[in-house]
C-alpha cells in the first residue's frame, strides 16, 4: 500500500484592525478597491507593536484613504484563512480583523497607492451590494444598526 506524501504547511498569524466609516444622515460608507476594482473592501491593516486595536483602525483608515475618522464602538472580529507561498512552500495564514464603527471627521478620500487603488464613499445600500466579502457586509449591517449621526458629522448629504 502506498503512503500519501505528507506536505508540511507552515502557519502564520496576522492581526489587523479596520473601520466601517460612516457619514451623513443617509449613511455613506468609506471603501477601498483593489485588483482593478474587482475587489471592494473596508479599510484595514496590521496592528503595530504596542498599538491598541482602535488606534490601528484610526491609523489605517487615515493611511489608506486620507480620511480622518473617530472610533464610536467596537463591532466585533472576523477570522479567515488563506495560503501564500514563501520560497515555494505553502504557508497558511490565519488573519483576525477587529472592526470598529467609525464616524467621519474630515478629509477627502485619496488612496494610498502602495496599498489600494481607489478610496471613495458609497451609499450604504450600494456598499452592501458591492463589498466583496460576506463578513464585511455583516460588519456594515452591524454598523448601520448602531449608527446615530451627530451634529459633529460634518459630511454633506448626498446630492447636496
mmCIF file with all atom_site columns, C-alpha atoms in Angstrom:
data_model
loop_
_atom_site.group_PDB
_atom_site.id
_atom_site.type_symbol
_atom_site.label_atom_id
_atom_site.label_alt_id
_atom_site.label_comp_id
_atom_site.label_asym_id
_atom_site.label_entity_id
_atom_site.label_seq_id
_atom_site.pdbx_PDB_ins_code
_atom_site.Cartn_x
_atom_site.Cartn_y
_atom_site.Cartn_z
_atom_site.occupancy
_atom_site.B_iso_or_equiv
_atom_site.pdbx_formal_charge
_atom_site.auth_seq_id
_atom_site.auth_comp_id
_atom_site.auth_asym_id
_atom_site.auth_atom_id
_atom_site.pdbx_PDB_model_num
ATOM 1   C CA . UNK A 1 1   ? 0.000   0.000  0.000   1.00 0.00 ? 1   UNK A CA 1
ATOM 2   C CA . UNK A 1 2   ? 1.352   3.430  -0.938  1.00 0.00 ? 2   UNK A CA 1
ATOM 3   C CA . UNK A 1 3   ? 1.564   6.075  1.741   1.00 0.00 ? 3   UNK A CA 1
ATOM 4   C CA . UNK A 1 4   ? 0.326   9.527  0.982   1.00 0.00 ? 4   UNK A CA 1
ATOM 5   C CA . UNK A 1 5   ? 3.064   12.100 0.938   1.00 0.00 ? 5   UNK A CA 1
ATOM 6   C CA . UNK A 1 6   ? 2.535   14.495 3.791   1.00 0.00 ? 6   UNK A CA 1
ATOM 7   C CA . UNK A 1 7   ? 3.005   18.140 2.994   1.00 0.00 ? 7   UNK A CA 1
ATOM 8   C CA . UNK A 1 8   ? 4.159   20.260 5.880   1.00 0.00 ? 8   UNK A CA 1
ATOM 9   C CA . UNK A 1 9   ? 2.406   23.592 5.900   1.00 0.00 ? 9   UNK A CA 1
ATOM 10  C CA . UNK A 1 10  ? 3.868   26.427 7.902   1.00 0.00 ? 10  UNK A CA 1
ATOM 11  C CA . UNK A 1 11  ? 1.426   28.673 9.735   1.00 0.00 ? 11  UNK A CA 1
ATOM 12  C CA . UNK A 1 12  ? 1.414   32.401 10.355  1.00 0.00 ? 12  UNK A CA 1
ATOM 13  C CA . UNK A 1 13  ? -0.975  34.578 12.373  1.00 0.00 ? 13  UNK A CA 1
ATOM 14  C CA . UNK A 1 14  ? -1.809  38.143 11.367  1.00 0.00 ? 14  UNK A CA 1
ATOM 15  C CA . UNK A 1 15  ? -3.879  40.567 13.462  1.00 0.00 ? 15  UNK A CA 1
ATOM 16  C CA . UNK A 1 16  ? -5.428  43.629 11.834  1.00 0.00 ? 16  UNK A CA 1
ATOM 17  C CA . UNK A 1 17  ? -7.974  46.310 12.629  1.00 0.00 ? 17  UNK A CA 1
ATOM 18  C CA . UNK A 1 18  ? -10.196 48.398 10.434  1.00 0.00 ? 18  UNK A CA 1
ATOM 19  C CA . UNK A 1 19  ? -13.187 50.627 10.298  1.00 0.00 ? 19  UNK A CA 1
ATOM 20  C CA . UNK A 1 20  ? -16.673 50.954 8.967   1.00 0.00 ? 20  UNK A CA 1
ATOM 21  C CA . UNK A 1 21  ? -16.512 54.730 8.460   1.00 0.00 ? 21  UNK A CA 1
ATOM 22  C CA . UNK A 1 22  ? -19.966 56.264 8.096   1.00 0.00 ? 22  UNK A CA 1
ATOM 23  C CA . UNK A 1 23  ? -21.074 59.801 7.358   1.00 0.00 ? 23  UNK A CA 1
ATOM 24  C CA . UNK A 1 24  ? -24.396 61.552 6.881   1.00 0.00 ? 24  UNK A CA 1
ATOM 25  C CA . UNK A 1 25  ? -27.991 61.099 7.968   1.00 0.00 ? 25  UNK A CA 1
ATOM 26  C CA . UNK A 1 26  ? -28.464 58.908 4.911   1.00 0.00 ? 26  UNK A CA 1
ATOM 27  C CA . UNK A 1 27  ? -25.267 56.991 5.585   1.00 0.00 ? 27  UNK A CA 1
ATOM 28  C CA . UNK A 1 28  ? -22.415 56.634 3.171   1.00 0.00 ? 28  UNK A CA 1
ATOM 29  C CA . UNK A 1 29  ? -19.577 54.200 3.885   1.00 0.00 ? 29  UNK A CA 1
ATOM 30  C CA . UNK A 1 30  ? -15.892 54.588 3.084   1.00 0.00 ? 30  UNK A CA 1
ATOM 31  C CA . UNK A 1 31  ? -14.482 51.760 0.944   1.00 0.00 ? 31  UNK A CA 1
ATOM 32  C CA . UNK A 1 32  ? -11.305 50.970 -0.948  1.00 0.00 ? 32  UNK A CA 1
ATOM 33  C CA . UNK A 1 33  ? -10.835 48.971 -4.117  1.00 0.00 ? 33  UNK A CA 1
ATOM 34  C CA . UNK A 1 34  ? -8.105  46.635 -5.349  1.00 0.00 ? 34  UNK A CA 1
ATOM 35  C CA . UNK A 1 35  ? -7.350  44.448 -8.358  1.00 0.00 ? 35  UNK A CA 1
ATOM 36  C CA . UNK A 1 36  ? -8.677  46.836 -10.967 1.00 0.00 ? 36  UNK A CA 1
ATOM 37  C CA . UNK A 1 37  ? -11.857 47.475 -8.996  1.00 0.00 ? 37  UNK A CA 1
ATOM 38  C CA . UNK A 1 38  ? -12.787 43.787 -8.820  1.00 0.00 ? 38  UNK A CA 1
ATOM 39  C CA . UNK A 1 39  ? -12.351 43.796 -5.022  1.00 0.00 ? 39  UNK A CA 1
ATOM 40  C CA . UNK A 1 40  ? -14.195 46.367 -2.900  1.00 0.00 ? 40  UNK A CA 1
ATOM 41  C CA . UNK A 1 41  ? -13.369 46.205 0.787   1.00 0.00 ? 41  UNK A CA 1
ATOM 42  C CA . UNK A 1 42  ? -13.267 48.148 4.045   1.00 0.00 ? 42  UNK A CA 1
ATOM 43  C CA . UNK A 1 43  ? -10.017 49.887 5.045   1.00 0.00 ? 43  UNK A CA 1
ATOM 44  C CA . UNK A 1 44  ? -7.925  47.787 7.439   1.00 0.00 ? 44  UNK A CA 1
ATOM 45  C CA . UNK A 1 45  ? -4.343  46.926 8.238   1.00 0.00 ? 45  UNK A CA 1
ATOM 46  C CA . UNK A 1 46  ? -1.931  45.201 10.574  1.00 0.00 ? 46  UNK A CA 1
ATOM 47  C CA . UNK A 1 47  ? -1.608  46.102 14.230  1.00 0.00 ? 47  UNK A CA 1
ATOM 48  C CA . UNK A 1 48  ? 1.822   47.524 15.021  1.00 0.00 ? 48  UNK A CA 1
ATOM 49  C CA . UNK A 1 49  ? 3.706   46.601 18.231  1.00 0.00 ? 49  UNK A CA 1
ATOM 50  C CA . UNK A 1 50  ? 2.331   48.484 21.234  1.00 0.00 ? 50  UNK A CA 1
ATOM 51  C CA . UNK A 1 51  ? -0.766  49.648 19.356  1.00 0.00 ? 51  UNK A CA 1
ATOM 52  C CA . UNK A 1 52  ? -4.331  49.050 20.541  1.00 0.00 ? 52  UNK A CA 1
ATOM 53  C CA . UNK A 1 53  ? -6.931  47.891 18.034  1.00 0.00 ? 53  UNK A CA 1
ATOM 54  C CA . UNK A 1 54  ? -8.864  51.207 17.938  1.00 0.00 ? 54  UNK A CA 1
ATOM 55  C CA . UNK A 1 55  ? -5.594  53.096 17.328  1.00 0.00 ? 55  UNK A CA 1
ATOM 56  C CA . UNK A 1 56  ? -4.784  50.767 14.444  1.00 0.00 ? 56  UNK A CA 1
ATOM 57  C CA . UNK A 1 57  ? -8.226  51.297 12.913  1.00 0.00 ? 57  UNK A CA 1
ATOM 58  C CA . UNK A 1 58  ? -7.862  55.103 13.018  1.00 0.00 ? 58  UNK A CA 1
ATOM 59  C CA . UNK A 1 59  ? -4.309  54.964 11.627  1.00 0.00 ? 59  UNK A CA 1
ATOM 60  C CA . UNK A 1 60  ? -5.131  52.526 8.837   1.00 0.00 ? 60  UNK A CA 1
ATOM 61  C CA . UNK A 1 61  ? -8.199  54.489 7.719   1.00 0.00 ? 61  UNK A CA 1
ATOM 62  C CA . UNK A 1 62  ? -6.069  57.664 7.594   1.00 0.00 ? 62  UNK A CA 1
ATOM 63  C CA . UNK A 1 63  ? -3.141  55.971 5.824   1.00 0.00 ? 63  UNK A CA 1
ATOM 64  C CA . UNK A 1 64  ? -5.148  54.037 3.221   1.00 0.00 ? 64  UNK A CA 1
ATOM 65  C CA . UNK A 1 65  ? -7.733  56.718 2.446   1.00 0.00 ? 65  UNK A CA 1
ATOM 66  C CA . UNK A 1 66  ? -6.604  60.131 3.737   1.00 0.00 ? 66  UNK A CA 1
ATOM 67  C CA . UNK A 1 67  ? -9.849  60.375 5.748   1.00 0.00 ? 67  UNK A CA 1
ATOM 68  C CA . UNK A 1 68  ? -9.943  61.296 9.432   1.00 0.00 ? 68  UNK A CA 1
ATOM 69  C CA . UNK A 1 69  ? -12.407 59.246 11.477  1.00 0.00 ? 69  UNK A CA 1
ATOM 70  C CA . UNK A 1 70  ? -13.136 58.630 15.152  1.00 0.00 ? 70  UNK A CA 1
ATOM 71  C CA . UNK A 1 71  ? -13.978 55.305 16.763  1.00 0.00 ? 71  UNK A CA 1
ATOM 72  C CA . UNK A 1 72  ? -17.568 55.142 18.009  1.00 0.00 ? 72  UNK A CA 1
ATOM 73  C CA . UNK A 1 73  ? -17.870 51.493 19.080  1.00 0.00 ? 73  UNK A CA 1
ATOM 74  C CA . UNK A 1 74  ? -16.389 48.036 18.508  1.00 0.00 ? 74  UNK A CA 1
ATOM 75  C CA . UNK A 1 75  ? -18.298 45.851 16.028  1.00 0.00 ? 75  UNK A CA 1
ATOM 76  C CA . UNK A 1 76  ? -16.547 42.523 16.542  1.00 0.00 ? 76  UNK A CA 1
ATOM 77  C CA . UNK A 1 77  ? -13.896 40.484 14.825  1.00 0.00 ? 77  UNK A CA 1
ATOM 78  C CA . UNK A 1 78  ? -13.695 38.089 11.932  1.00 0.00 ? 78  UNK A CA 1
ATOM 79  C CA . UNK A 1 79  ? -11.168 35.353 11.213  1.00 0.00 ? 79  UNK A CA 1
ATOM 80  C CA . UNK A 1 80  ? -10.327 33.796 7.903   1.00 0.00 ? 80  UNK A CA 1
ATOM 81  C CA . UNK A 1 81  ? -7.571  31.694 6.404   1.00 0.00 ? 81  UNK A CA 1
ATOM 82  C CA . UNK A 1 82  ? -5.657  31.832 3.167   1.00 0.00 ? 82  UNK A CA 1
ATOM 83  C CA . UNK A 1 83  ? -2.490  30.293 1.751   1.00 0.00 ? 83  UNK A CA 1
ATOM 84  C CA . UNK A 1 84  ? 0.539   32.125 0.391   1.00 0.00 ? 84  UNK A CA 1
ATOM 85  C CA . UNK A 1 85  ? 3.826   30.809 -0.928  1.00 0.00 ? 85  UNK A CA 1
ATOM 86  C CA . UNK A 1 86  ? 7.052   31.584 0.881   1.00 0.00 ? 86  UNK A CA 1
ATOM 87  C CA . UNK A 1 87  ? 10.092  30.389 -1.072  1.00 0.00 ? 87  UNK A CA 1
ATOM 88  C CA . UNK A 1 88  ? 7.895   27.895 -2.900  1.00 0.00 ? 88  UNK A CA 1
ATOM 89  C CA . UNK A 1 89  ? 6.497   26.441 0.317   1.00 0.00 ? 89  UNK A CA 1
ATOM 90  C CA . UNK A 1 90  ? 2.803   26.917 1.207   1.00 0.00 ? 90  UNK A CA 1
ATOM 91  C CA . UNK A 1 91  ? 2.130   28.992 4.311   1.00 0.00 ? 91  UNK A CA 1
ATOM 92  C CA . UNK A 1 92  ? -1.341  29.037 5.855   1.00 0.00 ? 92  UNK A CA 1
ATOM 93  C CA . UNK A 1 93  ? -2.170  32.467 7.217   1.00 0.00 ? 93  UNK A CA 1
ATOM 94  C CA . UNK A 1 94  ? -4.775  32.922 9.946   1.00 0.00 ? 94  UNK A CA 1
ATOM 95  C CA . UNK A 1 95  ? -5.977  36.521 9.756   1.00 0.00 ? 95  UNK A CA 1
ATOM 96  C CA . UNK A 1 96  ? -8.034  38.113 12.507  1.00 0.00 ? 96  UNK A CA 1
ATOM 97  C CA . UNK A 1 97  ? -9.554  41.549 11.848  1.00 0.00 ? 97  UNK A CA 1
ATOM 98  C CA . UNK A 1 98  ? -11.096 43.709 14.595  1.00 0.00 ? 98  UNK A CA 1
ATOM 99  C CA . UNK A 1 99  ? -13.685 46.131 13.169  1.00 0.00 ? 99  UNK A CA 1
ATOM 100 C CA . UNK A 1 100 ? -14.962 49.395 14.615  1.00 0.00 ? 100 UNK A CA 1
ATOM 101 C CA . UNK A 1 101 ? -17.864 51.674 13.823  1.00 0.00 ? 101 UNK A CA 1
ATOM 102 C CA . UNK A 1 102 ? -16.226 54.994 12.993  1.00 0.00 ? 102 UNK A CA 1
ATOM 103 C CA . UNK A 1 103 ? -17.613 58.472 12.379  1.00 0.00 ? 103 UNK A CA 1
ATOM 104 C CA . UNK A 1 104 ? -16.239 60.595 9.550   1.00 0.00 ? 104 UNK A CA 1
ATOM 105 C CA . UNK A 1 105 ? -14.420 63.706 10.815  1.00 0.00 ? 105 UNK A CA 1
ATOM 106 C CA . UNK A 1 106 ? -12.847 65.184 7.693   1.00 0.00 ? 106 UNK A CA 1
ATOM 107 C CA . UNK A 1 107 ? -10.760 64.868 4.585   1.00 0.00 ? 107 UNK A CA 1
ATOM 108 C CA . UNK A 1 108 ? -11.384 63.804 1.039   1.00 0.00 ? 108 UNK A CA 1
ATOM 109 C CA . UNK A 1 109 ? -10.701 60.193 0.083   1.00 0.00 ? 109 UNK A CA 1
ATOM 110 C CA . UNK A 1 110 ? -7.356  59.751 -1.656  1.00 0.00 ? 110 UNK A CA 1
ATOM 111 C CA . UNK A 1 111 ? -5.870  56.281 -1.974  1.00 0.00 ? 111 UNK A CA 1
ATOM 112 C CA . UNK A 1 112 ? -2.506  55.234 -0.613  1.00 0.00 ? 112 UNK A CA 1
ATOM 113 C CA . UNK A 1 113 ? -1.428  53.786 -3.943  1.00 0.00 ? 113 UNK A CA 1
ATOM 114 C CA . UNK A 1 114 ? 1.071   51.359 -2.424  1.00 0.00 ? 114 UNK A CA 1
ATOM 115 C CA . UNK A 1 115 ? -1.849  49.664 -0.628  1.00 0.00 ? 115 UNK A CA 1
ATOM 116 C CA . UNK A 1 116 ? -5.100  50.369 -2.513  1.00 0.00 ? 116 UNK A CA 1
ATOM 117 C CA . UNK A 1 117 ? -6.116  51.625 -5.953  1.00 0.00 ? 117 UNK A CA 1
ATOM 118 C CA . UNK A 1 118 ? -9.098  53.787 -5.022  1.00 0.00 ? 118 UNK A CA 1
ATOM 119 C CA . UNK A 1 119 ? -10.793 55.164 -1.911  1.00 0.00 ? 119 UNK A CA 1
ATOM 120 C CA . UNK A 1 120 ? -14.333 56.536 -2.031  1.00 0.00 ? 120 UNK A CA 1
ATOM 121 C CA . UNK A 1 121 ? -17.674 56.832 -0.257  1.00 0.00 ? 121 UNK A CA 1
ATOM 122 C CA . UNK A 1 122 ? -20.660 54.781 -1.383  1.00 0.00 ? 122 UNK A CA 1
ATOM 123 C CA . UNK A 1 123 ? -24.270 54.956 -0.246  1.00 0.00 ? 123 UNK A CA 1
ATOM 124 C CA . UNK A 1 124 ? -24.587 52.206 2.376   1.00 0.00 ? 124 UNK A CA 1
ATOM 125 C CA . UNK A 1 125 ? -27.176 50.344 0.280   1.00 0.00 ? 125 UNK A CA 1
ATOM 126 C CA . UNK A 1 126 ? -24.773 50.220 -2.666  1.00 0.00 ? 126 UNK A CA 1
ATOM 127 C CA . UNK A 1 127 ? -21.856 49.221 -0.442  1.00 0.00 ? 127 UNK A CA 1
ATOM 128 C CA . UNK A 1 128 ? -23.879 46.246 0.810   1.00 0.00 ? 128 UNK A CA 1
ATOM 129 C CA . UNK A 1 129 ? -24.100 45.072 -2.795  1.00 0.00 ? 129 UNK A CA 1
ATOM 130 C CA . UNK A 1 130 ? -20.520 45.890 -3.812  1.00 0.00 ? 130 UNK A CA 1
ATOM 131 C CA . UNK A 1 131 ? -18.436 44.766 -0.818  1.00 0.00 ? 131 UNK A CA 1
ATOM 132 C CA . UNK A 1 132 ? -16.581 41.656 -1.944  1.00 0.00 ? 132 UNK A CA 1
ATOM 133 C CA . UNK A 1 133 ? -16.633 39.697 1.320   1.00 0.00 ? 133 UNK A CA 1
ATOM 134 C CA . UNK A 1 134 ? -19.689 38.473 3.253   1.00 0.00 ? 134 UNK A CA 1
ATOM 135 C CA . UNK A 1 135 ? -18.015 39.083 6.636   1.00 0.00 ? 135 UNK A CA 1
ATOM 136 C CA . UNK A 1 136 ? -17.525 42.769 5.728   1.00 0.00 ? 136 UNK A CA 1
ATOM 137 C CA . UNK A 1 137 ? -21.171 43.094 4.647   1.00 0.00 ? 137 UNK A CA 1
ATOM 138 C CA . UNK A 1 138 ? -22.074 41.675 8.060   1.00 0.00 ? 138 UNK A CA 1
ATOM 139 C CA . UNK A 1 139 ? -19.891 44.303 9.792   1.00 0.00 ? 139 UNK A CA 1
ATOM 140 C CA . UNK A 1 140 ? -21.554 47.055 7.732   1.00 0.00 ? 140 UNK A CA 1
ATOM 141 C CA . UNK A 1 141 ? -25.012 45.807 8.785   1.00 0.00 ? 141 UNK A CA 1
ATOM 142 C CA . UNK A 1 142 ? -23.905 45.861 12.441  1.00 0.00 ? 142 UNK A CA 1
ATOM 143 C CA . UNK A 1 143 ? -22.562 49.400 11.991  1.00 0.00 ? 143 UNK A CA 1
ATOM 144 C CA . UNK A 1 144 ? -25.782 50.622 10.355  1.00 0.00 ? 144 UNK A CA 1
ATOM 145 C CA . UNK A 1 145 ? -27.844 49.196 13.226  1.00 0.00 ? 145 UNK A CA 1
ATOM 146 C CA . UNK A 1 146 ? -25.809 51.312 15.671  1.00 0.00 ? 146 UNK A CA 1
ATOM 147 C CA . UNK A 1 147 ? -25.352 54.456 13.541  1.00 0.00 ? 147 UNK A CA 1
ATOM 148 C CA . UNK A 1 148 ? -26.660 57.665 15.068  1.00 0.00 ? 148 UNK A CA 1
ATOM 149 C CA . UNK A 1 149 ? -25.375 60.669 13.114  1.00 0.00 ? 149 UNK A CA 1
ATOM 150 C CA . UNK A 1 150 ? -24.448 63.590 15.332  1.00 0.00 ? 150 UNK A CA 1
ATOM 151 C CA . UNK A 1 151 ? -24.168 67.302 14.748  1.00 0.00 ? 151 UNK A CA 1
ATOM 152 C CA . UNK A 1 152 ? -20.408 66.715 14.541  1.00 0.00 ? 152 UNK A CA 1
ATOM 153 C CA . UNK A 1 153 ? -20.951 64.610 11.430  1.00 0.00 ? 153 UNK A CA 1
ATOM 154 C CA . UNK A 1 154 ? -19.776 67.300 9.070   1.00 0.00 ? 154 UNK A CA 1
ATOM 155 C CA . UNK A 1 155 ? -20.453 65.326 5.935   1.00 0.00 ? 155 UNK A CA 1
ATOM 156 C CA . UNK A 1 156 ? -22.612 66.688 3.165   1.00 0.00 ? 156 UNK A CA 1
ATOM 157 C CA . UNK A 1 157 ? -25.876 64.972 2.437   1.00 0.00 ? 157 UNK A CA 1
ATOM 158 C CA . UNK A 1 158 ? -25.916 63.029 -0.838  1.00 0.00 ? 158 UNK A CA 1
ATOM 159 C CA . UNK A 1 159 ? -26.876 65.314 -3.683  1.00 0.00 ? 159 UNK A CA 1
ATOM 160 C CA . UNK A 1 160 ? -26.239 68.444 -1.620  1.00 0.00 ? 160 UNK A CA 1
#
